[in-house]
C-alpha positions as a Python dict, from the first residue, in 0.01 Angstrom:
ca = {
    (1, 'M'): (0, 0, 0),
    (2, 'L'): (-9, -44, -361),
    (3, 'W'): (-139, -402, -329),
    (4, 'R'): (-426, -263, -72),
    (5, 'G'): (-524, 39, -333),
    (6, 'I'): (-376, 316, -109),
    (7, 'E'): (-162, 577, -248),
    (8, 'I'): (190, 604, -119),
    (9, 'E'): (206, 968, 24),
    (10, 'P'): (486, 1096, 225),
    (11, 'Q'): (299, 1141, 537),
    (12, 'W'): (216, 781, 553),
    (13, 'V'): (589, 703, 522),
    (14, 'V'): (697, 943, 768),
    (15, 'L'): (465, 798, 1014),
    (16, 'A'): (622, 470, 956),
    (17, 'L'): (969, 598, 1044),
    (18, 'L'): (827, 787, 1339),
    (19, 'V'): (751, 441, 1494),
    (20, 'I'): (1117, 354, 1437),
    (21, 'A'): (1250, 646, 1581),
    (22, 'L'): (1054, 615, 1888),
    (23, 'A'): (1156, 250, 1925),
    (24, 'V'): (1542, 373, 1935),
    (25, 'G'): (1442, 646, 2192),
    (26, 'R'): (1460, 935, 1918),
    (27, 'G'): (1095, 1014, 1913),
    (28, 'R'): (1136, 1406, 2033),
    (29, 'Q'): (1442, 1444, 1839),
    (30, 'F'): (1271, 1306, 1513),
    (31, 'V'): (976, 1578, 1553),
    (32, 'V'): (1212, 1846, 1576),
    (33, 'D'): (1439, 1775, 1309),
    (34, 'W'): (1166, 1643, 1028),
    (35, 'T'): (870, 1896, 1111),
    (36, 'P'): (1036, 2172, 891),
    (37, 'F'): (1141, 1943, 632),
    (38, 'L'): (792, 1785, 613),
    (39, 'L'): (623, 2157, 610),
    (40, 'L'): (854, 2272, 323),
    (41, 'F'): (812, 1969, 133),
    (42, 'F'): (435, 1979, 153),
    (43, 'A'): (456, 2352, 59),
    (44, 'Y'): (607, 2232, -248),
    (45, 'E'): (349, 2002, -299),
    (46, 'V'): (66, 2240, -260),
    (47, 'M'): (256, 2529, -494),
    (48, 'R'): (320, 2294, -787),
    (49, 'G'): (-32, 2272, -898),
    (50, 'F'): (-23, 2658, -926),
    (51, 'A'): (239, 2636, -1207),
    (52, 'A'): (-45, 2502, -1451),
    (53, 'K'): (-257, 2803, -1411),
    (54, 'T'): (-9, 3071, -1503),
    (55, 'G'): (-80, 3072, -1880),
    (56, 'F'): (247, 3034, -2003),
    (57, 'P'): (264, 2835, -2338),
    (58, 'I'): (336, 2475, -2303),
    (59, 'H'): (670, 2371, -2436),
    (60, 'D'): (721, 2019, -2623),
    (61, 'V'): (1082, 1898, -2584),
    (62, 'S'): (1067, 1588, -2794),
    (63, 'P'): (1265, 1795, -3042),
    (64, 'L'): (1554, 1761, -2813),
    (65, 'E'): (1480, 1406, -2771),
    (66, 'R'): (1497, 1318, -3127),
    (67, 'L'): (1811, 1538, -3163),
    (68, 'L'): (1978, 1309, -2900),
    (69, 'F'): (1832, 992, -3054),
    (70, 'A'): (1905, 1026, -3404),
    (71, 'G'): (1524, 1121, -3483),
    (72, 'A'): (1392, 842, -3281),
    (73, 'L'): (1170, 875, -2944),
    (74, 'P'): (1285, 589, -2683),
    (75, 'T'): (940, 593, -2531),
    (76, 'I'): (753, 516, -2889),
    (77, 'W'): (1012, 231, -2938),
    (78, 'L'): (999, 88, -2591),
    (79, 'Q'): (605, 51, -2616),
    (80, 'Q'): (619, -74, -2939),
    (81, 'H'): (852, -348, -2830),
    (82, 'S'): (722, -405, -2481),
    (83, 'Y'): (408, -303, -2402),
    (84, 'D'): (95, -530, -2434),
    (85, 'P'): (-233, -353, -2435),
    (86, 'S'): (-423, -689, -2367),
    (87, 'R'): (-248, -791, -2025),
    (88, 'I'): (-30, -647, -1735),
    (89, 'S'): (306, -748, -1808),
    (90, 'P'): (552, -823, -1542),
    (91, 'W'): (796, -509, -1635),
    (92, 'D'): (442, -302, -1642),
    (93, 'W'): (432, -400, -1262),
    (94, 'A'): (788, -321, -1197),
    (95, 'A'): (779, 25, -1360),
    (96, 'M'): (451, 148, -1207),
    (97, 'V'): (607, 27, -847),
    (98, 'L'): (941, 247, -944),
    (99, 'Y'): (721, 526, -1043),
    (100, 'F'): (489, 533, -723),
    (101, 'L'): (799, 483, -489),
    (102, 'H'): (885, 848, -556),
    (103, 'F'): (841, 964, -225),
    (104, 'V'): (925, 679, -40),
    (105, 'V'): (1300, 647, -138),
    (106, 'P'): (1431, 1007, -72),
    (107, 'V'): (1230, 1013, 267),
    (108, 'V'): (1374, 662, 384),
    (109, 'V'): (1723, 755, 249),
    (110, 'G'): (1705, 1082, 440),
    (111, 'F'): (1610, 866, 757),
    (112, 'I'): (1910, 645, 702),
    (113, 'F'): (2132, 981, 701),
    (114, 'W'): (1934, 1119, 1030),
    (115, 'M'): (2018, 794, 1219),
    (116, 'G'): (2387, 839, 1115),
    (117, 'D'): (2460, 1196, 1131),
    (118, 'R'): (2203, 1498, 1145),
    (119, 'A'): (2416, 1770, 1014),
    (120, 'H'): (2445, 1529, 696),
    (121, 'Y'): (2075, 1463, 719),
    (122, 'R'): (2025, 1855, 707),
    (123, 'R'): (2238, 1944, 436),
    (124, 'Y'): (2063, 1644, 219),
    (125, 'V'): (1737, 1795, 290),
    (126, 'A'): (1827, 2131, 222),
    (127, 'A'): (1976, 2016, -150),
    (128, 'L'): (1633, 1836, -200),
    (129, 'I'): (1422, 2108, -91),
    (130, 'G'): (1634, 2370, -284),
    (131, 'M'): (1609, 2119, -591),
    (132, 'S'): (1223, 2080, -560),
    (133, 'F'): (1159, 2453, -554),
    (134, 'A'): (1405, 2553, -833),
    (135, 'A'): (1222, 2299, -1061),
    (136, 'F'): (887, 2447, -947),
    (137, 'V'): (1009, 2807, -1077),
    (138, 'T'): (1103, 2614, -1410),
    (139, 'Y'): (740, 2465, -1423),
    (140, 'L'): (615, 2811, -1330),
    (141, 'F'): (742, 3009, -1615),
    (142, 'W'): (874, 2727, -1865),
    (143, 'P'): (598, 2427, -1846),
    (144, 'S'): (655, 2121, -2056),
    (145, 'A'): (422, 1835, -2162),
    (146, 'P'): (509, 1483, -2091),
    (147, 'P'): (527, 1249, -2378),
    (148, 'W'): (158, 1081, -2339),
    (149, 'H'): (39, 1436, -2368),
    (150, 'E'): (215, 1531, -2696),
    (151, 'F'): (170, 1188, -2894),
    (152, 'P'): (-181, 1060, -2766),
    (153, 'K'): (-206, 834, -3052),
    (154, 'Q'): (128, 670, -3045),
    (155, 'I'): (194, 674, -2654),
    (156, 'V'): (-12, 479, -2380),
    (157, 'K'): (-13, 605, -2023),
    (158, 'I'): (87, 271, -1902),
    (159, 'N'): (16, 359, -1533),
    (160, 'D'): (-348, 463, -1601),
    (161, 'Q'): (-402, 117, -1823),
    (162, 'T'): (-233, -94, -1537),
    (163, 'I'): (-454, 44, -1275),
    (164, 'A'): (-763, 1, -1484),
    (165, 'K'): (-659, -362, -1591),
    (166, 'W'): (-588, -431, -1227),
    (167, 'G'): (-937, -308, -1111),
    (168, 'V'): (-806, -121, -795),
    (169, 'D'): (-998, 212, -709),
    (170, 'Y'): (-696, 380, -494),
    (171, 'Y'): (-763, 550, -194),
    (172, 'I'): (-609, 909, -191),
    (173, 'S'): (-611, 1085, 141),
    (174, 'P'): (-806, 1418, 194),
    (175, 'V'): (-463, 1593, 231),
    (176, 'Y'): (-373, 1497, -127),
    (177, 'S'): (-719, 1483, -244),
    (178, 'R'): (-743, 1857, -253),
    (179, 'L'): (-414, 1910, -428),
    (180, 'N'): (-394, 2018, -808),
    (181, 'P'): (-151, 1785, -993),
    (182, 'N'): (71, 1974, -1258),
    (183, 'Q'): (45, 1757, -1558),
    (184, 'F'): (285, 2008, -1756),
    (185, 'A'): (557, 1926, -1490),
    (186, 'A'): (772, 1695, -1690),
    (187, 'F'): (1095, 1900, -1736),
    (188, 'P'): (1290, 1833, -1525),
    (189, 'S'): (1198, 1507, -1415),
    (190, 'L'): (1194, 1503, -995),
    (191, 'H'): (1154, 1121, -1052),
    (192, 'A'): (1497, 1107, -1185),
    (193, 'A'): (1645, 1391, -976),
    (194, 'F'): (1541, 1252, -616),
    (195, 'P'): (1730, 910, -636),
    (196, 'A'): (2018, 1080, -808),
    (197, 'L'): (2056, 1349, -531),
    (198, 'A'): (2034, 1068, -276),
    (199, 'A'): (2308, 866, -431),
    (200, 'M'): (2515, 1172, -431),
    (201, 'Y'): (2476, 1242, -85),
    (202, 'A'): (2512, 873, 10),
    (203, 'W'): (2829, 814, -203),
    (204, 'Q'): (3096, 947, 74),
    (205, 'R'): (2952, 804, 387),
    (206, 'Y'): (2736, 508, 282),
    (207, 'R'): (2920, 368, -41),
    (208, 'V'): (2704, 39, -63),
    (209, 'L'): (2379, 240, -39),
    (210, 'A'): (2525, 484, -301),
    (211, 'L'): (2576, 206, -559),
    (212, 'A'): (2217, 71, -491),
    (213, 'L'): (2082, 409, -566),
    (214, 'V'): (2268, 444, -869),
    (215, 'G'): (2104, 117, -988),
    (216, 'W'): (1797, 222, -854),
    (217, 'A'): (1813, 588, -1058),
    (218, 'A'): (1887, 370, -1376),
    (219, 'A'): (1597, 173, -1339),
    (220, 'V'): (1348, 487, -1259),
    (221, 'W'): (1492, 650, -1564),
    (222, 'L'): (1418, 362, -1792),
    (223, 'A'): (1065, 312, -1605),
    (224, 'I'): (948, 689, -1673),
    (225, 'V'): (1031, 676, -2022),
    (226, 'Y'): (895, 351, -2086),
    (227, 'L'): (576, 443, -1883),
    (228, 'G'): (530, 753, -2115),
    (229, 'E'): (556, 1006, -1834),
    (230, 'H'): (909, 1156, -1906),
    (231, 'Y'): (1137, 1200, -2218),
    (232, 'F'): (1515, 1083, -2133),
    (233, 'V'): (1580, 1442, -2150),
    (234, 'D'): (1386, 1540, -1862),
    (235, 'A'): (1582, 1286, -1675),
    (236, 'L'): (1895, 1446, -1776),
    (237, 'A'): (1788, 1785, -1683),
    (238, 'G'): (1670, 1646, -1332),
    (239, 'L'): (2035, 1489, -1266),
    (240, 'A'): (2144, 1844, -1370),
    (241, 'Y'): (1931, 2007, -1116),
    (242, 'A'): (2057, 1726, -850),
    (243, 'L'): (2413, 1835, -927),
    (244, 'A'): (2337, 2224, -889),
    (245, 'A'): (2144, 2155, -568),
    (246, 'T'): (2433, 1937, -423),
    (247, 'L'): (2711, 2178, -517),
    (248, 'A'): (2514, 2482, -390),
    (249, 'V'): (2458, 2360, -69),
    (250, 'E'): (2806, 2195, -20),
    (251, 'Y'): (2960, 2505, -121),
    (252, 'V'): (2771, 2736, 111),
    (253, 'T'): (2832, 2463, 389),
    (254, 'R'): (3205, 2474, 335),
    (255, 'R'): (3194, 2876, 326),
    (256, 'G'): (2998, 2899, 659),
    (257, 'R'): (3246, 2666, 826),
    (258, 'A'): (3592, 2844, 675),
    (259, 'E'): (3402, 3190, 811),
    (260, 'V'): (3377, 3043, 1177),
    (261, 'P'): (3645, 3207, 1395),
    (262, 'A'): (3875, 2981, 1574),
    (263, 'A'): (3841, 2969, 1916),
    (264, 'T'): (4097, 3207, 2103),
    (265, 'P'): (4333, 3003, 2338),
    (266, 'P'): (4326, 3106, 2707),
    (267, 'T'): (4599, 3372, 2809),
    (268, 'P'): (4815, 3199, 3036),
    (269, 'V'): (4821, 3339, 3419),
    (270, 'S'): (5172, 3475, 3497),
}
């Protein structure tokens, strides 16, 4: 899709997964289980653009970044040492792909969970949606600017430059072309949070997948900092939101199980 100039959007990924569900004879079950998730996820996508119109002051978190890195900004250092404006480097391609797979990875991981255990899938989706809306509230009342916005003379928005050098005009579906993206939604980084949350839910049941997701999350963190889309502290905040969402959903789930009364044994007939 990236190669043919089609923007990766959740509906395309879900349609591909629906084909797999139909092939294994679980098409109707897929529609029942995934429709609420998709409606809520799309509701978040629609709402996130509103956060940029509330009029709250835009915050700059670069002082936190400098505090963490002894006065330096990792994005500036990475771009000074790795970015070549005259060509598309291999790491530019890799970082862009990691960035664009933002929607793909959590949906595909959710499908793996769904194939194995629907209850596990539902807990994961609850945490994913809860985390997204918690982030939305943060964007609404505490908007923050990405590095490329705060330092336009020192930081390049590499994704835009890479696409321009490549010469591909991306197709955006009518569904997403009508949405208003929020450029002041840097803190927390959901690009960092999504793979982290997926790794947490994969850990107990799918250890190999979880380890792969940990590596993927680390690569995404490096990519979003290099691309100038997020500070490292944005990624740390994303991790904190993922952990909080996981703990909240698991606590509610365990409490619900504990409150279910045990079945009363039948009275023996004398």
